[in-house]
PDB file of N, CA and C in Angstrom:
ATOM      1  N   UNK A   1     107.858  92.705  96.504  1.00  0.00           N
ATOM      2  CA  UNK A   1     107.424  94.023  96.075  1.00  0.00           C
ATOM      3  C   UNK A   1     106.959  94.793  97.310  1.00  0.00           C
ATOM      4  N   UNK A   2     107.756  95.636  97.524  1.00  0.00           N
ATOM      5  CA  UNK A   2     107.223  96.579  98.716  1.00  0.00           C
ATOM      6  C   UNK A   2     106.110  97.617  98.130  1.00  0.00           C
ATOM      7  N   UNK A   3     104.335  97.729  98.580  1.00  0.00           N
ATOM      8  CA  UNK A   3     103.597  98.519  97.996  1.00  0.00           C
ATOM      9  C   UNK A   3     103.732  99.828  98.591  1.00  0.00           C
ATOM     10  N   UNK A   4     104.166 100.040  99.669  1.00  0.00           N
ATOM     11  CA  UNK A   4     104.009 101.965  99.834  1.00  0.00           C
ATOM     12  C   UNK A   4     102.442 101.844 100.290  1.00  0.00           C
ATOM     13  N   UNK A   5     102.287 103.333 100.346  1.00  0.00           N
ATOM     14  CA  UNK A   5     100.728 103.730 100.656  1.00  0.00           C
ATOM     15  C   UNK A   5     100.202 103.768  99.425  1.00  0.00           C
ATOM     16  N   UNK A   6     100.559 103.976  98.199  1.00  0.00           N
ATOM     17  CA  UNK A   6      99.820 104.240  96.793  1.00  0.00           C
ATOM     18  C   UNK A   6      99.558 102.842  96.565  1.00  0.00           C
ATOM     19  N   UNK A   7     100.090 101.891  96.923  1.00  0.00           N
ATOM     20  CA  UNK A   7     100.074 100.024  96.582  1.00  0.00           C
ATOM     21  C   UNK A   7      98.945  99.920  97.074  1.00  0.00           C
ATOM     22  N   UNK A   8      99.288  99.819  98.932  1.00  0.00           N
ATOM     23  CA  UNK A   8      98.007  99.914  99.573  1.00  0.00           C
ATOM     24  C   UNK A   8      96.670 100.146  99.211  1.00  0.00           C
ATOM     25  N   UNK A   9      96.743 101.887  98.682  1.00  0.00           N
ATOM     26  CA  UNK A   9      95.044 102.246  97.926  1.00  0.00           C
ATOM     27  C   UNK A   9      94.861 101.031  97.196  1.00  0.00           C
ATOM     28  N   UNK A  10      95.381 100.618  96.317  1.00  0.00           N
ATOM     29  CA  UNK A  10      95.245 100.117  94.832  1.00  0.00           C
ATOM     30  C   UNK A  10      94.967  98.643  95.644  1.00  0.00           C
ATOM     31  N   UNK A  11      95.343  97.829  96.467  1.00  0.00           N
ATOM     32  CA  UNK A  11      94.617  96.548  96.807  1.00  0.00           C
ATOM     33  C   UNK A  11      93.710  97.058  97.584  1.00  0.00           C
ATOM     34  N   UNK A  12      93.546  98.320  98.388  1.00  0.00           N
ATOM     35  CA  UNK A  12      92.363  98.335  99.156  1.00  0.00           C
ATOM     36  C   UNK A  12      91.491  98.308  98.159  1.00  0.00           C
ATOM     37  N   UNK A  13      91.162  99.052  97.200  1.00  0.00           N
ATOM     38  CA  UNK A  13      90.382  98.762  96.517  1.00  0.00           C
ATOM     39  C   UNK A  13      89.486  97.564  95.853  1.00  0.00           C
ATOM     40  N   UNK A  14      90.662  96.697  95.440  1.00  0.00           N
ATOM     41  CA  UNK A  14      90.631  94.822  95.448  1.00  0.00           C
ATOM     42  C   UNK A  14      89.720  94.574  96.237  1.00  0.00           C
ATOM     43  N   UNK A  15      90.814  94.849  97.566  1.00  0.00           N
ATOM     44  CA  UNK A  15      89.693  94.423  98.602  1.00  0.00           C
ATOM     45  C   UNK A  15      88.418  95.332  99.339  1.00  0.00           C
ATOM     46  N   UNK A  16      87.968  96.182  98.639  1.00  0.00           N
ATOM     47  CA  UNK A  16      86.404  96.439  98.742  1.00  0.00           C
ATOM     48  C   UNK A  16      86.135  95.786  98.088  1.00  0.00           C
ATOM     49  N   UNK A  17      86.062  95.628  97.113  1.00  0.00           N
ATOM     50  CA  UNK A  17      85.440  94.616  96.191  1.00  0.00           C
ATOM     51  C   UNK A  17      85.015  93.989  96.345  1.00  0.00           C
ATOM     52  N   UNK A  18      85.561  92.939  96.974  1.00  0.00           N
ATOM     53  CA  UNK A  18      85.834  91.145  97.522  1.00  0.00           C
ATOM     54  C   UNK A  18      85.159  91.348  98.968  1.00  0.00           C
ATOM     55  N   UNK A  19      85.534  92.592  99.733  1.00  0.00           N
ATOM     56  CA  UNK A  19      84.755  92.407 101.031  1.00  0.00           C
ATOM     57  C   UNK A  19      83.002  92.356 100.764  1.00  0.00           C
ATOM     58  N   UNK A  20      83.043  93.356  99.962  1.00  0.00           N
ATOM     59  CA  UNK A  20      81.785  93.676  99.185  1.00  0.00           C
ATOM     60  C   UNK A  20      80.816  92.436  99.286  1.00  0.00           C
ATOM     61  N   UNK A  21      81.661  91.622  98.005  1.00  0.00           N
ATOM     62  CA  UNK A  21      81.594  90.295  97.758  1.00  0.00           C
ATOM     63  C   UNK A  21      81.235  89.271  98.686  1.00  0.00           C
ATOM     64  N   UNK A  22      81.989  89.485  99.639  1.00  0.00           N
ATOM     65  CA  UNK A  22      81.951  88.243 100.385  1.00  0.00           C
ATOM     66  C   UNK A  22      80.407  88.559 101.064  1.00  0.00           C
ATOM     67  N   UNK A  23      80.614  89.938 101.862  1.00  0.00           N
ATOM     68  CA  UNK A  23      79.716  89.913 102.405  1.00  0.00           C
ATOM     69  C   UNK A  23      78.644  90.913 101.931  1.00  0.00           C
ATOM     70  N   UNK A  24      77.426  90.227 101.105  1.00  0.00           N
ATOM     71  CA  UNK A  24      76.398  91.161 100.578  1.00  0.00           C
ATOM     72  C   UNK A  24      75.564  91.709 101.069  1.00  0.00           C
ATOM     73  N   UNK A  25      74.999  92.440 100.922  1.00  0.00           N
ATOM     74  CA  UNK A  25      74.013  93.234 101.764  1.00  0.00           C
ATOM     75  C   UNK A  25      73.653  94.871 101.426  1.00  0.00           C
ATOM     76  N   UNK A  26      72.741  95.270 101.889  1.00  0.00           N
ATOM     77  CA  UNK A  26      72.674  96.792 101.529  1.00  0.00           C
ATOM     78  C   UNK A  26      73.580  97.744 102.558  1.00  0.00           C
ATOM     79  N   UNK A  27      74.023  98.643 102.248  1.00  0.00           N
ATOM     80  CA  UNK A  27      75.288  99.125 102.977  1.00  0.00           C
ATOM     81  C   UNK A  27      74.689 100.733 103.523  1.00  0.00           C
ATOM     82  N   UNK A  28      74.543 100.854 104.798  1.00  0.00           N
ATOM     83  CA  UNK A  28      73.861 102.503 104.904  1.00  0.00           C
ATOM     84  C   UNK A  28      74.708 103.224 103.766  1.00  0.00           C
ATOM     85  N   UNK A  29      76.082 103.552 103.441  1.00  0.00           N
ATOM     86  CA  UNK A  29      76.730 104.642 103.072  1.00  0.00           C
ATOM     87  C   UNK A  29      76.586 104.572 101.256  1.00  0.00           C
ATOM     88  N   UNK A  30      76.314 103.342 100.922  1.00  0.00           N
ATOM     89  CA  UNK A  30      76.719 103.008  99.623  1.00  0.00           C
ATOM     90  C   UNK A  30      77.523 102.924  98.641  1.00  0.00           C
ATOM     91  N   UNK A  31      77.687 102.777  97.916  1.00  0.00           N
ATOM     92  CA  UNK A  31      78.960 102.142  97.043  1.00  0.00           C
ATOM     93  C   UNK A  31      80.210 103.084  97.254  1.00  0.00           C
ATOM     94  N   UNK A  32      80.009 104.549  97.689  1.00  0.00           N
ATOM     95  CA  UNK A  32      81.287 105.394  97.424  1.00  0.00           C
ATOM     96  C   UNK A  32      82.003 105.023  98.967  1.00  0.00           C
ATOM     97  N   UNK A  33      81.490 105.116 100.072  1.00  0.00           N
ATOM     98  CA  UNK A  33      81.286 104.896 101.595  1.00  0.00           C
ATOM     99  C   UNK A  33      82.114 102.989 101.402  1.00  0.00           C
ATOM    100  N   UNK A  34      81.417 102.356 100.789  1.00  0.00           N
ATOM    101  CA  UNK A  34      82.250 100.840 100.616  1.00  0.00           C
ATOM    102  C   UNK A  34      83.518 100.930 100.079  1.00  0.00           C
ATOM    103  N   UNK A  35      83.610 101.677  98.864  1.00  0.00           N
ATOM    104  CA  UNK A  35      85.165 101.790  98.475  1.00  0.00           C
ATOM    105  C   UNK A  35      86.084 102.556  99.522  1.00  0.00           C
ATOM    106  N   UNK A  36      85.626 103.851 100.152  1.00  0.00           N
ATOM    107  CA  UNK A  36      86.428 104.126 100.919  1.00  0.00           C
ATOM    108  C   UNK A  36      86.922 102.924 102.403  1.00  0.00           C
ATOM    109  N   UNK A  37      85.840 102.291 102.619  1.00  0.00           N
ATOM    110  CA  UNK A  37      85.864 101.623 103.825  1.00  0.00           C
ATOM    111  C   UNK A  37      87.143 100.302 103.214  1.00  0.00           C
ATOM    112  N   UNK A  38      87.311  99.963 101.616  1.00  0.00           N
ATOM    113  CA  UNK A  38      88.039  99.399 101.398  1.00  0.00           C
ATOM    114  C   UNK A  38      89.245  99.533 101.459  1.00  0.00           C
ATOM    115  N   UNK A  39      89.476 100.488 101.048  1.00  0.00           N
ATOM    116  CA  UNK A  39      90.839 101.571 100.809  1.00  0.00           C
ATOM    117  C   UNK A  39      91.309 101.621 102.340  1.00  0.00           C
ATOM    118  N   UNK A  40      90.575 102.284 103.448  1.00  0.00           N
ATOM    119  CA  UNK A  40      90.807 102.233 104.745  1.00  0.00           C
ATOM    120  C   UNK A  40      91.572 100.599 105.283  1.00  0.00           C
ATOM    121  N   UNK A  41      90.294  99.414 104.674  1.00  0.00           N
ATOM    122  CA  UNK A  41      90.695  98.521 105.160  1.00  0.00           C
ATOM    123  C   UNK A  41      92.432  97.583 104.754  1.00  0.00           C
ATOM    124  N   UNK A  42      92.364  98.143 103.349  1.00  0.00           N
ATOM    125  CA  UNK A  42      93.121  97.337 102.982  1.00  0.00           C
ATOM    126  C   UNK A  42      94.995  98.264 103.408  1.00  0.00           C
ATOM    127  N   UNK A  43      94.748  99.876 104.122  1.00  0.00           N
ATOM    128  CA  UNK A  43      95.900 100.563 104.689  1.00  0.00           C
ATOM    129  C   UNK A  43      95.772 100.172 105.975  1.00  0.00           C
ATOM    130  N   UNK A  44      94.524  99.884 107.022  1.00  0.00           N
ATOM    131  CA  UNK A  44      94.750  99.074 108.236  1.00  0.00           C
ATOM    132  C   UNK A  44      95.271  97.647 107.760  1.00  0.00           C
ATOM    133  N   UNK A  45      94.896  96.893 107.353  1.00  0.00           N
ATOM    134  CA  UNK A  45      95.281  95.316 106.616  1.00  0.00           C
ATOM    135  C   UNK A  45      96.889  95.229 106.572  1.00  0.00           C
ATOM    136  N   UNK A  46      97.118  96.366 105.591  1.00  0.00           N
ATOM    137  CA  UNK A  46      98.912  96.382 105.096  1.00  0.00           C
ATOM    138  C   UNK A  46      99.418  96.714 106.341  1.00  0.00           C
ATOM    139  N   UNK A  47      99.135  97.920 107.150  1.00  0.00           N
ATOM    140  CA  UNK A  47      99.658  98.189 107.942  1.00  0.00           C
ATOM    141  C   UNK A  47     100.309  96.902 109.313  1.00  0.00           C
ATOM    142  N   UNK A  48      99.212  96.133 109.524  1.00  0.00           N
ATOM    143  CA  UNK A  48      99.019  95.320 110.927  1.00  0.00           C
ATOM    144  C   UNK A  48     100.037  94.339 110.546  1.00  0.00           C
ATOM    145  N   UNK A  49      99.968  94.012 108.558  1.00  0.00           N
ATOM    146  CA  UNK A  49      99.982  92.999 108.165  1.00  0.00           C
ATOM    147  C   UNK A  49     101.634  92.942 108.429  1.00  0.00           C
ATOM    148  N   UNK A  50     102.091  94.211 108.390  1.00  0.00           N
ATOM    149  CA  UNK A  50     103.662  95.281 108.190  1.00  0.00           C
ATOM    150  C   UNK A  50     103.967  94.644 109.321  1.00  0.00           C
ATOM    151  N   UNK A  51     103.459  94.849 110.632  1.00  0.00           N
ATOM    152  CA  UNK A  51     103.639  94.394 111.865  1.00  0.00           C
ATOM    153  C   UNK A  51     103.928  93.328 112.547  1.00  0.00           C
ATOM    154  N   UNK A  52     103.233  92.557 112.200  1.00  0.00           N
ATOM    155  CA  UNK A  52     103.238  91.092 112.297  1.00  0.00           C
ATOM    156  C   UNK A  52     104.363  90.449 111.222  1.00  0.00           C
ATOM    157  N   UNK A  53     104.874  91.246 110.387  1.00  0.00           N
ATOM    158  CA  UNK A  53     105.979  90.648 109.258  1.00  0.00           C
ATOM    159  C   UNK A  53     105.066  89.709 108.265  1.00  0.00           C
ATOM    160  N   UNK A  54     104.205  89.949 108.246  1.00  0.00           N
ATOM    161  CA  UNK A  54     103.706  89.129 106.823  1.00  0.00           C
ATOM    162  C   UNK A  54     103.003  89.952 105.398  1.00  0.00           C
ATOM    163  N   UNK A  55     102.839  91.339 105.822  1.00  0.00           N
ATOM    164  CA  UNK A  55     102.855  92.010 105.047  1.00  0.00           C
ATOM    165  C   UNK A  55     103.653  92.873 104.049  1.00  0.00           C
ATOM    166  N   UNK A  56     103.196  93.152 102.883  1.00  0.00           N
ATOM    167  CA  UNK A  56     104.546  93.672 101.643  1.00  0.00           C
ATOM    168  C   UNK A  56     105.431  92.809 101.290  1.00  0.00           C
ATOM    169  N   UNK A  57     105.197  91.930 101.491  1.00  0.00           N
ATOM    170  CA  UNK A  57     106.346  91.011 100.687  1.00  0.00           C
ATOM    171  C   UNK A  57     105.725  90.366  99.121  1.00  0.00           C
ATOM    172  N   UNK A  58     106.552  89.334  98.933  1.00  0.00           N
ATOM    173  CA  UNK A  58     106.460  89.032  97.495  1.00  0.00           C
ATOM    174  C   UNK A  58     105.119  88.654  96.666  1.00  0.00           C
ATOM    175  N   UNK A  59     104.656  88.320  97.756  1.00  0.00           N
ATOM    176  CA  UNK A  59     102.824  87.723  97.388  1.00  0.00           C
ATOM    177  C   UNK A  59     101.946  88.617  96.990  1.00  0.00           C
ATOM    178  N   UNK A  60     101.580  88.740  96.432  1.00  0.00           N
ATOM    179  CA  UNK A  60      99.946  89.680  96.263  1.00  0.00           C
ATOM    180  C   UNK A  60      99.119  88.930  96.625  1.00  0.00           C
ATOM    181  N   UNK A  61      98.814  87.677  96.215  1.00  0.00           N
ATOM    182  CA  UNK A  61      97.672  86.844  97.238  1.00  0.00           C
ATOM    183  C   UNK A  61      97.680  87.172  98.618  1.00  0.00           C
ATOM    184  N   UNK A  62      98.697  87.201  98.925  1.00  0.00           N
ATOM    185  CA  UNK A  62      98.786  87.535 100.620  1.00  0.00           C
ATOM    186  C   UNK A  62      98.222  88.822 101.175  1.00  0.00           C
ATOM    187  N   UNK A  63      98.626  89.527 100.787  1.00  0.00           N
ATOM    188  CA  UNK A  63      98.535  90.952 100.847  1.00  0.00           C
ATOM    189  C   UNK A  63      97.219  91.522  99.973  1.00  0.00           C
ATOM    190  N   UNK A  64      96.409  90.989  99.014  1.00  0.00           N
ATOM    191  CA  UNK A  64      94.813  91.269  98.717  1.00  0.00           C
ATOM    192  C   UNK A  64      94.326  90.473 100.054  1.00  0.00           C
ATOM    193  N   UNK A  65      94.855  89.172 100.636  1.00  0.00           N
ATOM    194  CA  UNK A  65      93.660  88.468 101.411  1.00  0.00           C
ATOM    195  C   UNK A  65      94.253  89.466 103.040  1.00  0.00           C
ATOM    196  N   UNK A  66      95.481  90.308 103.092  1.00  0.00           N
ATOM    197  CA  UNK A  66      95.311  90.920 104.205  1.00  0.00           C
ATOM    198  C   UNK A  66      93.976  92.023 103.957  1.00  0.00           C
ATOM    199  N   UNK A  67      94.722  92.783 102.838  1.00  0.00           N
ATOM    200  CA  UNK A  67      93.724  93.949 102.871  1.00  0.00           C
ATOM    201  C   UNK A  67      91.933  93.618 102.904  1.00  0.00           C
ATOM    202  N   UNK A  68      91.742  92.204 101.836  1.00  0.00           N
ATOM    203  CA  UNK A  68      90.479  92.055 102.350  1.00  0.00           C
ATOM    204  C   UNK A  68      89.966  91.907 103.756  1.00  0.00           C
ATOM    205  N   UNK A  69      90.904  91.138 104.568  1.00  0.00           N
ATOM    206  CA  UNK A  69      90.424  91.077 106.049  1.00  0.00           C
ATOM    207  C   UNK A  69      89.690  92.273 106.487  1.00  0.00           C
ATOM    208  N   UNK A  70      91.052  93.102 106.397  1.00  0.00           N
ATOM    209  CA  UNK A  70      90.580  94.318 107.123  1.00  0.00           C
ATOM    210  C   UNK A  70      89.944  94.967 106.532  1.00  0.00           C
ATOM    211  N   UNK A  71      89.066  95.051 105.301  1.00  0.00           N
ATOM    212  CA  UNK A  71      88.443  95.857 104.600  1.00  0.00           C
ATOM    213  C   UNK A  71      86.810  94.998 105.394  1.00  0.00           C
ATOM    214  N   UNK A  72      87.093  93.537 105.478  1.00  0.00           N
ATOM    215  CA  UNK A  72      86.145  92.624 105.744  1.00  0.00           C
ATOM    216  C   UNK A  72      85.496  93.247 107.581  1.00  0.00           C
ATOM    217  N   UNK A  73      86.815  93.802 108.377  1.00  0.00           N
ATOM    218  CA  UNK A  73      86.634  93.983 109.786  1.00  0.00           C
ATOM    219  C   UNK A  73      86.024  95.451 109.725  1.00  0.00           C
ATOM    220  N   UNK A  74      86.263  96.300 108.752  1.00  0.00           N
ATOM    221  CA  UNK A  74      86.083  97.908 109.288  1.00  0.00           C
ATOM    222  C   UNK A  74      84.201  97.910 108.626  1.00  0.00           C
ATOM    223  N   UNK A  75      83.886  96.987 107.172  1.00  0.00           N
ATOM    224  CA  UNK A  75      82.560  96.980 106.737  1.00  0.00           C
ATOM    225  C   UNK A  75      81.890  96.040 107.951  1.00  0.00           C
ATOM    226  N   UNK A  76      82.249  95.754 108.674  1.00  0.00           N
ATOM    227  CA  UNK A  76      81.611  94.726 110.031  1.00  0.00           C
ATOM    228  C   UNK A  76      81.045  95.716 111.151  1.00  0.00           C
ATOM    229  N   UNK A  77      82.400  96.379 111.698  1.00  0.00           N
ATOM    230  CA  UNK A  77      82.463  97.420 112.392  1.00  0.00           C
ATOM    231  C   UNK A  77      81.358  98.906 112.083  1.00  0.00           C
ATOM    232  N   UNK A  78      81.256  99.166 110.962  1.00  0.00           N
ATOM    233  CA  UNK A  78      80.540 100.061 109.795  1.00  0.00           C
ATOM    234  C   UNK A  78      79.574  99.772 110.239  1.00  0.00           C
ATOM    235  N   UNK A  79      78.914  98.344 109.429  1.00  0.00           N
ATOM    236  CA  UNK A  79      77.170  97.923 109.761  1.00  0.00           C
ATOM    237  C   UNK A  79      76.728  98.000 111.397  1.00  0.00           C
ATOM    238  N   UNK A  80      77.791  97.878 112.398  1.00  0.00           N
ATOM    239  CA  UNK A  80      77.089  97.379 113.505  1.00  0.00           C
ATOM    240  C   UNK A  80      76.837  98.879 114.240  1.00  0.00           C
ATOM    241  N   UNK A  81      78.114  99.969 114.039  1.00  0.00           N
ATOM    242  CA  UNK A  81      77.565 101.371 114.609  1.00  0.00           C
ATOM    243  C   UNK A  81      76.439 101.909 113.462  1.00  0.00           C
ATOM    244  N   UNK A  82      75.994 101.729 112.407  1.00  0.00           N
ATOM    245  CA  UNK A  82      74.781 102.695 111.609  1.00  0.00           C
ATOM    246  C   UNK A  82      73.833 101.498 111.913  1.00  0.00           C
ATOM    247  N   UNK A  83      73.908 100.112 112.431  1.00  0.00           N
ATOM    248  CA  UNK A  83      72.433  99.704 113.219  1.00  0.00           C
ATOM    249  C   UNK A  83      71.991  99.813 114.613  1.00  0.00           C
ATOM    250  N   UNK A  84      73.164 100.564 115.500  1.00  0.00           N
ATOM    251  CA  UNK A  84      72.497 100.582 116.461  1.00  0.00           C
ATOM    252  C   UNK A  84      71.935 101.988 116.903  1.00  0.00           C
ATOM    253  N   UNK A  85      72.934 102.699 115.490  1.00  0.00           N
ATOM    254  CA  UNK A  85      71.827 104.311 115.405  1.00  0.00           C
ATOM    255  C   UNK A  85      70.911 104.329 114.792  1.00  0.00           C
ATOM    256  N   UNK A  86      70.004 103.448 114.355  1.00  0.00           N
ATOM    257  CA  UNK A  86      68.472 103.183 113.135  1.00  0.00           C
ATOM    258  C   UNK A  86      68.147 103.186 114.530  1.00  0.00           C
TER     259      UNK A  86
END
């Protein structure tokens, strides 16, 4: 199943979720700021994932655990620039 960019949104979302999930905590931006950071992560995720040839193909497991990565790397990235501006 090739997802497109509309696929993309729709597991980034997944994967806010799950990044969410994995990693808990209070978030400066809050819940609307996390979904977007998901959505972001999981169109960087597809994208890299595009690159490397392991992304868009037949799996959805594959392709939620890309988009979580990168949903997992940009909420990482997120916390560490709004703590070193506190």
């Amino acid at each position: 199943m090739d997802y497109g960019f509309l696929g993309w949104i729709v597991v980034g979302l997944i994967a806010g979720a799950l990044a969410k999930w994995i990693m808990p905590g209070k978030d400066p931006g809050g819940i609307i700021v996390t979904i977007l950071i998901g959505i972001a992560g999981g169109l960087l995720g597809g994208y890299i994932g595009s690159m490397l040839g392991f992304g868009g193909g037949n799996s959805n497991i594959i392709n939620i655990l890309i988009a979580t990565a990168g949903a997992i790397l940009l909420l990482w990235i997120y916390r560490m620039i709004k703590a070193r501006q506190a």
